[in-house]
CSV table of C-alpha atoms in Angstrom, one decimal:
chain,number,residue,atom,x,y,z
A,1,MET,CA,-15.8,33.0,-3.1
A,2,ASN,CA,-16.2,35.9,-5.6
A,3,GLU,CA,-16.5,35.3,-9.3
A,4,HIS,CA,-12.8,35.7,-9.9
A,5,THR,CA,-12.0,33.1,-7.2
A,6,VAL,CA,-14.6,30.7,-8.6
A,7,LYS,CA,-13.1,30.9,-12.1
A,8,ALA,CA,-9.6,30.4,-10.7
A,9,PHE,CA,-10.8,27.5,-8.6
A,10,ASP,CA,-12.4,25.9,-11.7
A,11,ALA,CA,-9.2,26.2,-13.6
A,12,ASP,CA,-7.3,24.6,-10.8
A,13,ILE,CA,-9.7,21.7,-10.6
A,14,VAL,CA,-9.4,21.2,-14.3
A,15,GLN,CA,-5.7,21.0,-14.0
A,16,LEU,CA,-5.9,18.6,-11.0
A,17,ARG,CA,-8.2,16.3,-12.9
A,18,GLY,CA,-6.0,16.4,-15.9
A,19,LEU,CA,-3.0,15.3,-13.8
A,20,ILE,CA,-5.0,12.5,-12.2
A,21,SER,CA,-6.2,11.2,-15.5
A,22,GLN,CA,-2.6,11.3,-16.9
A,23,MET,CA,-1.3,9.4,-13.9
A,24,GLY,CA,-4.1,6.9,-14.2
A,25,GLY,CA,-3.4,6.3,-17.9
A,26,LEU,CA,0.3,5.6,-17.1
A,27,ALA,CA,-0.6,3.2,-14.2
A,28,GLU,CA,-3.1,1.3,-16.4
A,29,GLU,CA,-0.4,1.0,-19.1
A,30,ALA,CA,2.2,-0.1,-16.6
A,31,ILE,CA,-0.1,-3.0,-15.4
A,32,ALA,CA,-0.7,-4.3,-18.9
A,33,GLU,CA,3.0,-3.8,-19.9
A,34,SER,CA,4.3,-5.6,-16.7
A,35,LEU,CA,2.2,-8.7,-17.5
A,36,GLN,CA,3.3,-8.7,-21.1
A,37,ALA,CA,6.9,-8.4,-20.0
A,38,LEU,CA,6.4,-11.3,-17.5
A,39,GLN,CA,4.8,-13.5,-20.2
A,40,ARG,CA,7.5,-12.9,-22.7
A,41,SER,CA,10.4,-12.6,-20.3
A,42,ASP,CA,11.1,-9.2,-21.8
A,43,LEU,CA,13.8,-7.7,-19.5
A,44,ALA,CA,14.1,-4.5,-21.5
A,45,ARG,CA,10.4,-3.8,-21.2
A,46,ALA,CA,10.5,-4.6,-17.5
A,47,GLU,CA,13.3,-2.0,-17.1
A,48,GLN,CA,11.2,0.6,-19.0
A,49,ILE,CA,8.3,0.0,-16.6
A,50,ARG,CA,10.6,0.7,-13.6
A,51,ALA,CA,11.7,4.0,-15.3
A,52,ALA,CA,8.1,4.9,-16.2
A,53,ASP,CA,7.1,4.5,-12.5
A,54,LYS,CA,9.2,7.6,-11.8
A,55,ALA,CA,7.0,9.6,-14.1
A,56,ILE,CA,3.9,8.5,-12.1
A,57,ASP,CA,5.6,9.5,-8.8
A,58,ALA,CA,6.5,12.9,-10.3
A,59,ILE,CA,2.9,13.6,-11.3
A,60,ALA,CA,1.7,12.5,-7.8
A,61,ALA,CA,4.1,15.1,-6.3
A,62,GLN,CA,2.6,17.7,-8.6
A,63,VAL,CA,-0.9,16.8,-7.6
A,64,GLU,CA,0.0,17.1,-3.9
A,65,GLN,CA,1.6,20.5,-4.4
A,66,LEU,CA,-1.3,21.8,-6.5
A,67,ALA,CA,-3.9,20.4,-4.1
A,68,VAL,CA,-2.3,22.0,-1.0
A,69,GLN,CA,-1.9,25.3,-2.9
A,70,ILE,CA,-5.6,25.2,-3.8
A,71,ILE,CA,-6.7,24.5,-0.2
A,72,ALA,CA,-4.4,27.3,1.1
A,73,LEU,CA,-5.2,30.0,-1.5
A,74,ARG,CA,-8.8,29.3,-2.4
A,75,ALA,CA,-10.1,27.8,0.9
A,76,PRO,CA,-12.8,25.8,-1.0
A,77,MET,CA,-15.8,24.5,1.0
A,78,ALA,CA,-18.0,21.5,1.0
A,79,VAL,CA,-18.1,19.5,-2.3
A,80,ASP,CA,-15.2,21.5,-3.7
A,81,LEU,CA,-13.0,20.8,-0.7
A,82,ARG,CA,-14.0,17.2,-0.8
A,83,GLU,CA,-13.0,17.0,-4.4
A,84,VAL,CA,-9.6,18.5,-3.8
A,85,VAL,CA,-8.9,16.2,-0.9
A,86,ALA,CA,-10.1,13.3,-3.0
A,87,ALA,CA,-7.7,14.2,-5.7
A,88,LEU,CA,-4.9,14.4,-3.1
A,89,LYS,CA,-5.7,10.9,-1.8
A,90,ILE,CA,-6.4,9.4,-5.3
A,91,ALA,CA,-3.0,10.5,-6.5
A,92,SER,CA,-1.4,8.7,-3.6
A,93,VAL,CA,-3.4,5.5,-4.4
A,94,VAL,CA,-2.5,5.7,-8.1
A,95,GLU,CA,1.1,6.1,-7.1
A,96,ARG,CA,0.7,2.8,-5.1
A,97,ILE,CA,-0.9,1.1,-8.1
A,98,GLY,CA,2.1,2.1,-10.1
A,99,ASP,CA,4.3,0.6,-7.5
A,100,TYR,CA,2.5,-2.7,-7.7
A,101,ALA,CA,3.0,-2.7,-11.5
A,102,LYS,CA,6.6,-2.0,-10.9
A,103,ASN,CA,6.9,-4.8,-8.4
A,104,ILE,CA,5.4,-7.2,-11.1
A,105,ALA,CA,8.0,-5.9,-13.6
A,106,LYS,CA,10.8,-6.5,-11.0
A,107,ARG,CA,9.9,-10.2,-11.0
A,108,VAL,CA,10.4,-10.6,-14.7
A,109,PRO,CA,14.1,-11.5,-14.4
A,110,LEU,CA,13.2,-14.2,-11.8
A,111,ILE,CA,10.9,-16.1,-14.1
A,112,ASP,CA,12.9,-18.5,-16.3
A,113,GLY,CA,12.4,-17.5,-19.9
A,114,GLU,CA,13.8,-20.8,-21.3
A,115,HIS,CA,11.6,-23.1,-19.4
A,116,ARG,CA,8.5,-21.1,-19.0
A,117,ILE,CA,6.1,-22.5,-16.4
A,118,GLU,CA,2.6,-22.8,-17.6
A,119,PRO,CA,0.7,-20.9,-15.0
A,120,VAL,CA,2.3,-17.6,-16.2
A,121,SER,CA,-0.3,-17.7,-19.0
A,122,ILE,CA,-3.3,-17.2,-16.6
A,123,LEU,CA,-2.1,-13.9,-15.2
A,124,PRO,CA,-2.6,-11.5,-18.1
A,125,ALA,CA,-6.4,-12.0,-18.0
A,126,MET,CA,-6.4,-11.1,-14.3
A,127,GLY,CA,-4.2,-8.1,-15.1
A,128,ARG,CA,-6.7,-6.8,-17.7
A,129,MET,CA,-9.5,-7.0,-15.1
A,130,ALA,CA,-7.4,-5.1,-12.6
A,131,ALA,CA,-6.4,-2.4,-15.2
A,132,ASP,CA,-10.1,-2.1,-16.3
A,133,MET,CA,-11.0,-1.4,-12.7
A,134,VAL,CA,-8.3,1.3,-12.4
A,135,ARG,CA,-9.6,3.0,-15.6
A,136,GLY,CA,-13.2,2.7,-14.4
A,137,ALA,CA,-12.4,4.3,-11.1
A,138,LEU,CA,-10.6,7.2,-12.7
A,139,ASP,CA,-13.2,7.7,-15.3
A,140,ALA,CA,-15.8,7.8,-12.5
A,141,PHE,CA,-13.7,10.5,-10.8
A,142,ALA,CA,-13.4,12.6,-14.0
A,143,ALA,CA,-17.1,12.4,-14.6
A,144,ARG,CA,-18.2,12.5,-10.9
A,145,ASP,CA,-20.2,9.4,-11.8
A,146,ILE,CA,-21.3,7.6,-8.7
A,147,GLN,CA,-23.0,4.8,-10.6
A,148,ALA,CA,-19.7,4.0,-12.4
A,149,ALA,CA,-17.9,4.2,-9.0
A,150,MET,CA,-20.3,1.6,-7.6
A,151,ARG,CA,-19.7,-0.7,-10.6
A,152,VAL,CA,-16.0,-0.6,-9.9
A,153,ARG,CA,-16.6,-1.9,-6.4
A,154,GLU,CA,-18.8,-4.7,-7.8
A,155,SER,CA,-16.1,-5.8,-10.2
A,156,ASP,CA,-13.8,-6.3,-7.2
A,157,VAL,CA,-15.8,-9.3,-6.1
A,158,ALA,CA,-15.1,-11.0,-9.5
A,159,LEU,CA,-11.4,-10.0,-9.2
A,160,ASP,CA,-11.2,-11.5,-5.8
A,161,ASP,CA,-12.8,-14.8,-7.1
A,162,PHE,CA,-10.2,-14.8,-9.9
A,163,TYR,CA,-7.4,-14.4,-7.3
A,164,ASP,CA,-8.8,-17.3,-5.2
A,165,SER,CA,-8.9,-19.5,-8.2
A,166,ILE,CA,-5.3,-18.6,-9.3
A,167,PHE,CA,-4.0,-19.1,-5.7
A,168,ARG,CA,-5.4,-22.6,-5.7
A,169,THR,CA,-4.0,-23.3,-9.2
A,170,LEU,CA,-0.6,-22.1,-8.3
A,171,VAL,CA,-0.5,-24.1,-5.0
A,172,THR,CA,-1.6,-27.3,-6.9
A,173,PHE,CA,1.1,-26.6,-9.5
A,174,MET,CA,3.7,-26.3,-6.7
A,175,VAL,CA,2.7,-29.6,-5.1
A,176,GLU,CA,3.0,-31.3,-8.5
A,177,ASN,CA,6.1,-29.6,-9.6
A,178,PRO,CA,8.3,-29.0,-6.6
A,179,LYS,CA,11.2,-27.8,-8.7
A,180,THR,CA,9.2,-24.8,-9.8
A,181,ILE,CA,8.3,-23.7,-6.3
A,182,THR,CA,10.5,-20.6,-6.2
A,183,GLN,CA,9.2,-19.4,-9.5
A,184,VAL,CA,5.6,-20.1,-8.7
A,185,ALA,CA,6.1,-18.3,-5.4
A,186,HIS,CA,6.9,-15.2,-7.4
A,187,LEU,CA,3.8,-15.7,-9.5
A,188,LEU,CA,1.8,-15.9,-6.2
A,189,PHE,CA,3.1,-12.4,-5.4
A,190,VAL,CA,2.2,-11.2,-8.8
A,191,ALA,CA,-1.4,-12.4,-8.5
A,192,LYS,CA,-1.5,-10.9,-5.0
A,193,ASN,CA,-0.3,-7.6,-6.4
A,194,LEU,CA,-3.1,-7.6,-9.0
A,195,GLU,CA,-5.6,-8.4,-6.3
A,196,ARG,CA,-4.3,-5.4,-4.3
A,197,ILE,CA,-4.6,-3.2,-7.4
A,198,GLY,CA,-8.3,-4.1,-7.5
A,199,ASP,CA,-8.6,-3.1,-3.8
A,200,HIS,CA,-7.0,0.2,-4.5
A,201,ALA,CA,-9.2,0.9,-7.5
A,202,THR,CA,-12.1,0.1,-5.2
A,203,ASN,CA,-10.7,2.6,-2.7
A,204,VAL,CA,-10.6,5.2,-5.4
A,205,ALA,CA,-14.2,4.4,-6.3
A,206,GLU,CA,-15.2,4.9,-2.7
A,207,MET,CA,-13.4,8.2,-2.6
A,208,VAL,CA,-15.2,9.3,-5.7
A,209,TYR,CA,-18.5,8.4,-4.2
A,210,PHE,CA,-17.7,10.3,-1.0
A,211,ALA,CA,-16.4,13.4,-2.8
A,212,ALA,CA,-19.6,13.6,-4.9
A,213,THR,CA,-22.1,12.8,-2.1
A,214,GLY,CA,-20.5,13.6,1.2
A,215,THR,CA,-21.6,10.2,2.5
A,216,ARG,CA,-19.7,6.8,2.5
A,217,MET,CA,-20.7,4.0,0.2
A,218,ALA,CA,-22.6,1.4,2.1
A,219,GLU,CA,-20.4,-1.4,3.4
A,220,ARG,CA,-20.0,-4.1,0.8
A,221,ASP,CA,-22.2,-7.0,1.6
A,222,ARG,CA,-19.8,-9.9,1.6
A,223,GLY,CA,-22.5,-12.2,3.0
A,224,ASN,CA,-21.2,-15.8,3.3
A,225,ARG,CA,-18.2,-14.9,1.3
A,226,GLU,CA,-16.4,-13.9,4.6
A,227,GLY,CA,-14.8,-17.3,4.9
A,228,GLU,CA,-13.1,-16.9,1.5
A,229,ALA,CA,-12.4,-13.3,2.1
A,230,THR,CA,-10.4,-14.3,5.2
A,231,TRP,CA,-8.0,-16.6,3.4
A,232,ARG,CA,-7.5,-14.2,0.6
A,233,ALA,CA,-6.3,-11.3,2.6
B,1,MET,CA,0.8,35.1,10.8
B,2,ASN,CA,0.1,37.3,13.8
B,3,GLU,CA,0.8,36.2,17.3
B,4,HIS,CA,-2.7,34.8,17.9
B,5,THR,CA,-2.5,32.8,14.7
B,6,VAL,CA,0.9,31.5,15.6
B,7,LYS,CA,-0.3,30.2,18.9
B,8,ALA,CA,-3.4,28.6,17.4
B,9,PHE,CA,-1.2,27.0,14.8
B,10,ASP,CA,1.1,25.6,17.5
B,11,ALA,CA,-1.9,24.2,19.3
B,12,ASP,CA,-3.1,22.6,16.1
B,13,ILE,CA,0.3,21.0,15.4
B,14,VAL,CA,0.5,19.6,18.9
B,15,GLN,CA,-2.9,18.0,18.4
B,16,LEU,CA,-1.8,16.6,15.0
B,17,ARG,CA,1.3,15.2,16.4
B,18,GLY,CA,-0.6,13.6,19.3
B,19,LEU,CA,-3.0,11.9,16.9
B,20,ILE,CA,-0.1,10.6,14.8
B,21,SER,CA,1.7,9.2,17.8
B,22,GLN,CA,-1.5,7.6,19.0
B,23,MET,CA,-2.0,5.9,15.6
B,24,GLY,CA,1.6,4.8,15.6
B,25,GLY,CA,1.3,3.2,19.0
B,26,LEU,CA,-1.8,1.3,17.8
B,27,ALA,CA,-0.1,0.1,14.6
B,28,GLU,CA,3.0,-1.0,16.4
B,29,GLU,CA,0.9,-3.0,18.9
B,30,ALA,CA,-1.1,-4.5,16.1
B,31,ILE,CA,2.0,-5.8,14.4
B,32,ALA,CA,3.3,-7.5,17.6
B,33,GLU,CA,-0.2,-8.8,18.5
B,34,SER,CA,-0.8,-10.2,15.0
B,35,LEU,CA,2.4,-12.3,15.1
B,36,GLN,CA,1.6,-13.6,18.6
B,37,ALA,CA,-1.9,-14.6,17.4
B,38,LEU,CA,-0.3,-16.3,14.5
B,39,GLN,CA,2.1,-18.2,16.6
B,40,ARG,CA,-0.5,-19.3,19.1
B,41,SER,CA,-3.3,-19.8,16.6
B,42,ASP,CA,-5.2,-17.4,18.8
B,43,LEU,CA,-8.4,-16.7,16.8
B,44,ALA,CA,-10.0,-14.4,19.4
B,45,ARG,CA,-6.9,-12.2,19.4
B,46,ALA,CA,-6.9,-12.1,15.6
B,47,GLU,CA,-10.5,-10.9,15.6
B,48,GLN,CA,-9.6,-8.1,18.1
B,49,ILE,CA,-6.8,-6.9,15.8
B,50,ARG,CA,-9.3,-6.6,12.9
B,51,ALA,CA,-11.5,-4.5,15.2
B,52,ALA,CA,-8.6,-2.4,16.4
B,53,ASP,CA,-7.8,-1.6,12.8
B,54,LYS,CA,-11.0,0.4,12.6
B,55,ALA,CA,-9.7,2.6,15.5
B,56,ILE,CA,-6.5,3.3,13.4
B,57,ASP,CA,-8.6,4.2,10.4
B,58,ALA,CA,-10.8,6.5,12.5
B,59,ILE,CA,-7.7,8.5,13.7
B,60,ALA,CA,-6.4,8.7,10.2
B,61,ALA,CA,-9.7,10.3,9.1
B,62,GLN,CA,-9.3,12.8,12.0
B,63,VAL,CA,-5.8,13.7,11.0
B,64,GLU,CA,-6.9,14.3,7.5
B,65,GLN,CA,-9.8,16.5,8.6
B,66,LEU,CA,-7.6,18.5,11.0
B,67,ALA,CA,-4.7,18.9,8.5
B,68,VAL,CA,-7.0,20.2,5.8
B,69,GLN,CA,-8.6,22.6,8.3
B,70,ILE,CA,-5.2,23.9,9.3
B,71,ILE,CA,-4.1,24.4,5.7
B,72,ALA,CA,-7.4,26.2,4.9
B,73,LEU,CA,-7.6,28.3,8.1
B,74,ARG,CA,-4.0,29.1,8.9
B,75,ALA,CA,-2.4,29.0,5.5
B,76,PRO,CA,0.9,27.9,7.0
B,77,MET,CA,4.1,28.5,5.0
B,78,ALA,CA,7.4,26.7,4.4
B,79,VAL,CA,8.5,24.4,7.2
B,80,ASP,CA,5.1,24.6,8.9
B,81,LEU,CA,3.2,23.7,5.7
B,82,ARG,CA,5.6,20.9,5.1
B,83,GLU,CA,5.0,19.5,8.6
B,84,VAL,CA,1.2,19.6,8.1
B,85,VAL,CA,1.4,17.9,4.7
B,86,ALA,CA,3.8,15.3,6.2
B,87,ALA,CA,1.3,14.6,9.0
B,88,LEU,CA,-1.4,14.1,6.3
B,89,LYS,CA,0.8,11.7,4.4
B,90,ILE,CA,2.2,9.9,7.4
B,91,ALA,CA,-1.4,9.2,8.7
B,92,SER,CA,-2.2,7.5,5.4
B,93,VAL,CA,1.0,5.4,5.6
B,94,VAL,CA,0.4,4.4,9.2
B,95,GLU,CA,-3.2,3.4,8.2
B,96,ARG,CA,-1.6,1.1,5.6
B,97,ILE,CA,0.8,-0.3,8.1
B,98,GLY,CA,-2.3,-1.1,10.2
B,99,ASP,CA,-3.8,-2.8,7.2
B,100,TYR,CA,-0.7,-5.0,6.9
B,101,ALA,CA,-1.0,-6.1,10.5
B,102,LYS,CA,-4.7,-6.8,9.9
B,103,ASN,CA,-3.9,-8.9,6.9
B,104,ILE,CA,-1.5,-10.9,9.0
B,105,ALA,CA,-4.2,-11.4,11.6
B,106,LYS,CA,-6.6,-12.6,8.9
B,107,ARG,CA,-4.2,-15.4,8.1
B,108,VAL,CA,-4.4,-16.8,11.6
B,109,PRO,CA,-7.4,-19.1,10.9
B,110,LEU,CA,-5.5,-20.5,7.9
B,111,ILE,CA,-2.6,-21.8,9.9
B,112,ASP,CA,-3.3,-25.2,11.4
B,113,GLY,CA,-3.1,-24.9,15.2
B,114,GLU,CA,-3.0,-28.6,15.7
B,115,HIS,CA,-0.1,-29.4,13.4
B,116,ARG,CA,1.9,-26.2,13.6
B,117,ILE,CA,4.5,-25.9,10.9
B,118,GLU,CA,7.9,-25.0,12.2
B,119,PRO,CA,8.7,-21.9,10.1
B,120,VAL,CA,6.0,-19.9,12.0
B,121,SER,CA,8.5,-19.5,14.8
B,122,ILE,CA,10.9,-17.3,12.7
B,123,LEU,CA,8.4,-14.6,12.0
B,124,PRO,CA,8.0,-12.8,15.4
B,125,ALA,CA,11.6,-11.7,15.3
B,126,MET,CA,11.1,-10.2,11.9
B,127,GLY,CA,7.9,-8.6,13.3
B,128,ARG,CA,9.8,-7.0,16.1
B,129,MET,CA,12.2,-5.5,13.7
B,130,ALA,CA,9.4,-4.1,11.6
B,131,ALA,CA,7.5,-2.7,14.6
B,132,ASP,CA,10.7,-1.1,15.9
B,133,MET,CA,11.1,0.7,12.6
B,134,VAL,CA,7.6,2.0,12.8
B,135,ARG,CA,8.2,3.3,16.3
B,136,GLY,CA,11.6,4.8,15.2
B,137,ALA,CA,10.0,6.6,12.3
B,138,LEU,CA,7.2,8.1,14.4
B,139,ASP,CA,9.5,9.1,17.2
B,140,ALA,CA,11.7,10.8,14.6
B,141,PHE,CA,8.6,12.7,13.4
B,142,ALA,CA,7.6,13.7,17.0
B,143,ALA,CA,11.1,15.0,17.7
B,144,ARG,CA,11.9,16.3,14.2
B,145,ASP,CA,15.0,14.2,14.5
B,146,ILE,CA,16.6,13.7,11.1
B,147,GLN,CA,19.4,11.5,12.4
B,148,ALA,CA,16.8,9.1,13.8
B,149,ALA,CA,15.0,9.2,10.5
B,150,MET,CA,18.2,8.2,8.7
B,151,ARG,CA,18.7,5.3,11.1
B,152,VAL,CA,15.3,4.0,10.3
B,153,ARG,CA,16.1,3.8,6.7
B,154,GLU,CA,19.4,2.0,7.5
B,155,SER,CA,17.5,-0.6,9.4
B,156,ASP,CA,15.5,-1.4,6.3
B,157,VAL,CA,18.5,-3.0,4.8
B,158,ALA,CA,18.7,-5.5,7.6
B,159,LEU,CA,14.9,-6.1,7.4
B,160,ASP,CA,15.2,-6.8,3.7
B,161,ASP,CA,18.0,-9.3,4.4
B,162,PHE,CA,15.9,-11.0,7.0
B,163,TYR,CA,13.0,-11.2,4.5
B,164,ASP,CA,15.3,-12.7,1.8
B,165,SER,CA,16.5,-15.3,4.3
B,166,ILE,CA,12.9,-16.2,5.4
B,167,PHE,CA,11.8,-16.4,1.7
B,168,ARG,CA,14.5,-19.0,1.0
B,169,THR,CA,13.8,-20.9,4.2
B,170,LEU,CA,10.1,-21.1,3.4
B,171,VAL,CA,10.6,-22.2,-0.2
B,172,THR,CA,13.0,-24.9,1.0
B,173,PHE,CA,10.4,-26.0,3.6
B,174,MET,CA,7.8,-26.2,0.8
B,175,VAL,CA,10.0,-28.4,-1.4
B,176,GLU,CA,10.7,-30.8,1.5
B,177,ASN,CA,7.1,-30.8,2.9
B,178,PRO,CA,4.7,-30.5,-0.1
B,179,LYS,CA,1.7,-31.2,2.1
B,180,THR,CA,2.3,-27.8,3.9
B,181,ILE,CA,2.6,-25.7,0.7
B,182,THR,CA,-0.8,-23.9,1.2
B,183,GLN,CA,0.1,-23.0,4.8
B,184,VAL,CA,3.6,-21.9,4.0
B,185,ALA,CA,2.3,-19.8,1.1
B,186,HIS,CA,0.3,-17.9,3.7
B,187,LEU,CA,3.5,-17.4,5.7
B,188,LEU,CA,5.3,-16.1,2.6
B,189,PHE,CA,2.6,-13.4,2.5
B,190,VAL,CA,3.0,-12.7,6.2
B,191,ALA,CA,6.8,-12.2,5.7
B,192,LYS,CA,6.1,-10.0,2.6
B,193,ASN,CA,3.7,-7.9,4.7
B,194,LEU,CA,6.4,-7.3,7.3
B,195,GLU,CA,8.9,-6.4,4.6
B,196,ARG,CA,6.4,-3.9,3.2
B,197,ILE,CA,5.8,-2.5,6.7
B,198,GLY,CA,9.5,-1.8,6.8
B,199,ASP,CA,9.3,0.0,3.4
B,200,HIS,CA,6.4,2.1,4.7
B,201,ALA,CA,8.3,3.0,7.9
B,202,THR,CA,11.2,4.0,5.6
B,203,ASN,CA,8.8,6.2,3.6
B,204,VAL,CA,7.7,7.9,6.9
B,205,ALA,CA,11.4,8.5,7.8
B,206,GLU,CA,11.9,10.1,4.4
B,207,MET,CA,8.9,12.3,4.9
B,208,VAL,CA,10.2,13.4,8.3
B,209,TYR,CA,13.5,14.3,6.7
B,210,PHE,CA,11.8,16.3,3.9
B,211,ALA,CA,9.5,18.1,6.3
B,212,ALA,CA,12.4,19.1,8.5
B,213,THR,CA,14.9,20.0,5.8
B,214,GLY,CA,13.0,20.8,2.7
B,215,THR,CA,15.3,18.5,0.7
B,216,ARG,CA,15.0,14.8,-0.1
B,217,MET,CA,17.1,12.2,1.6
B,218,ALA,CA,19.9,11.1,-0.7
B,219,GLU,CA,19.0,7.9,-2.7
B,220,ARG,CA,19.9,4.9,-0.7
B,221,ASP,CA,23.1,3.3,-2.0
B,222,ARG,CA,22.1,-0.3,-2.6
B,223,GLY,CA,25.4,-0.9,-4.4
B,224,ASN,CA,25.7,-4.4,-5.6
B,225,ARG,CA,22.6,-5.4,-3.6
B,226,GLU,CA,20.5,-4.5,-6.6
B,227,GLY,CA,20.4,-8.1,-7.8
B,228,GLU,CA,18.9,-9.2,-4.4
B,229,ALA,CA,16.6,-6.1,-4.3
B,230,THR,CA,15.2,-7.2,-7.6
B,231,TRP,CA,14.0,-10.6,-6.5
B,232,ARG,CA,12.7,-9.3,-3.2
B,233,ALA,CA,10.3,-6.8,-4.7
């Protein structure tokens, strides 16, 4: 690339990173908002989250267009190409994270606001953990920080443990309160959505690592956790 | 593009389509196999599905590499560029479909083979419907057939109805058999995975439509189904 192309490429990358960071902020907000809406049976807020998800999708489409344009016009190589491809893939993952938040919001009308079931109250803490992982992964992308990326993946172990514990709590609650089973089933899906958000944040972290180093992060050592991992999936 | 480039591009596209179709076949097979394994408590088969998923992921990585290379080297325009970008996105969706099948397989050890709960038997029919949608969407891609793509999206309405009915059946079963709640909760997730596979097949169908026409498929008219759609999400 000549000097002009390099500058143009740098400007493109800055724009790409800006879009990803904007999407990430919206997704993170949607996670927190969806759990607040769930806890307060706030239907109006749930509706806003569904609308906000369209904004995330629109930015994802912009990222895709820009990334394809950069590859076609600038033909970047090596680390630069890896970064553009990472941005393309990260945008699609963040779009999915937004979908999970939207799915949580869609369950708000299904949880009875008058007779709130108690387990609703344990979900926001899990939501904060998941949202923190999303922010961590996108900050790692912005800063090309592989240490930060590795920390995100480590957090996923704690999030998985949290999910396991919530799963057991919810099942016990169902056994003891059969009348609430339909509602608690919805909460099971909410917890699962949060666990999946953590997986996706981890995917982003792994992409950040690959974009920066050209090698894959070592396989996570699940050791004797495999048994638990099996029943979580 | 000159004649040589056109021919090279055509060869690339043929290769790209071949990879996508290969992935699709594996994903479709994984769906059917996972439900058979679940129904027969076949742990060995479940383990094979988890291994086969790595093959799907490897092809997805090949598609990504090839698509990026085509964009960078051939700089395709208009409908050609849309097709390459569609292939890139479809590969990532099919990879996810494979993950859902793997997740179903992971639940096999959690379903008690000795005292099989009856609702397991309703899932394979739903699995066939989901697998058919996946094949339909990928055939539509291979043939650039927008009518076929539209039919896939129409099938998703029936799959969603099937899911709703299974959800209700499983919840009723839980209420009547509290001792089975943990196991039935796993089946709820299996049904949800199948419902999501249908959503992803629909996404592929929409991408096929966009790649071929340059315009988005009209929004699906859910009419007064919106209430049901809400509680399914």
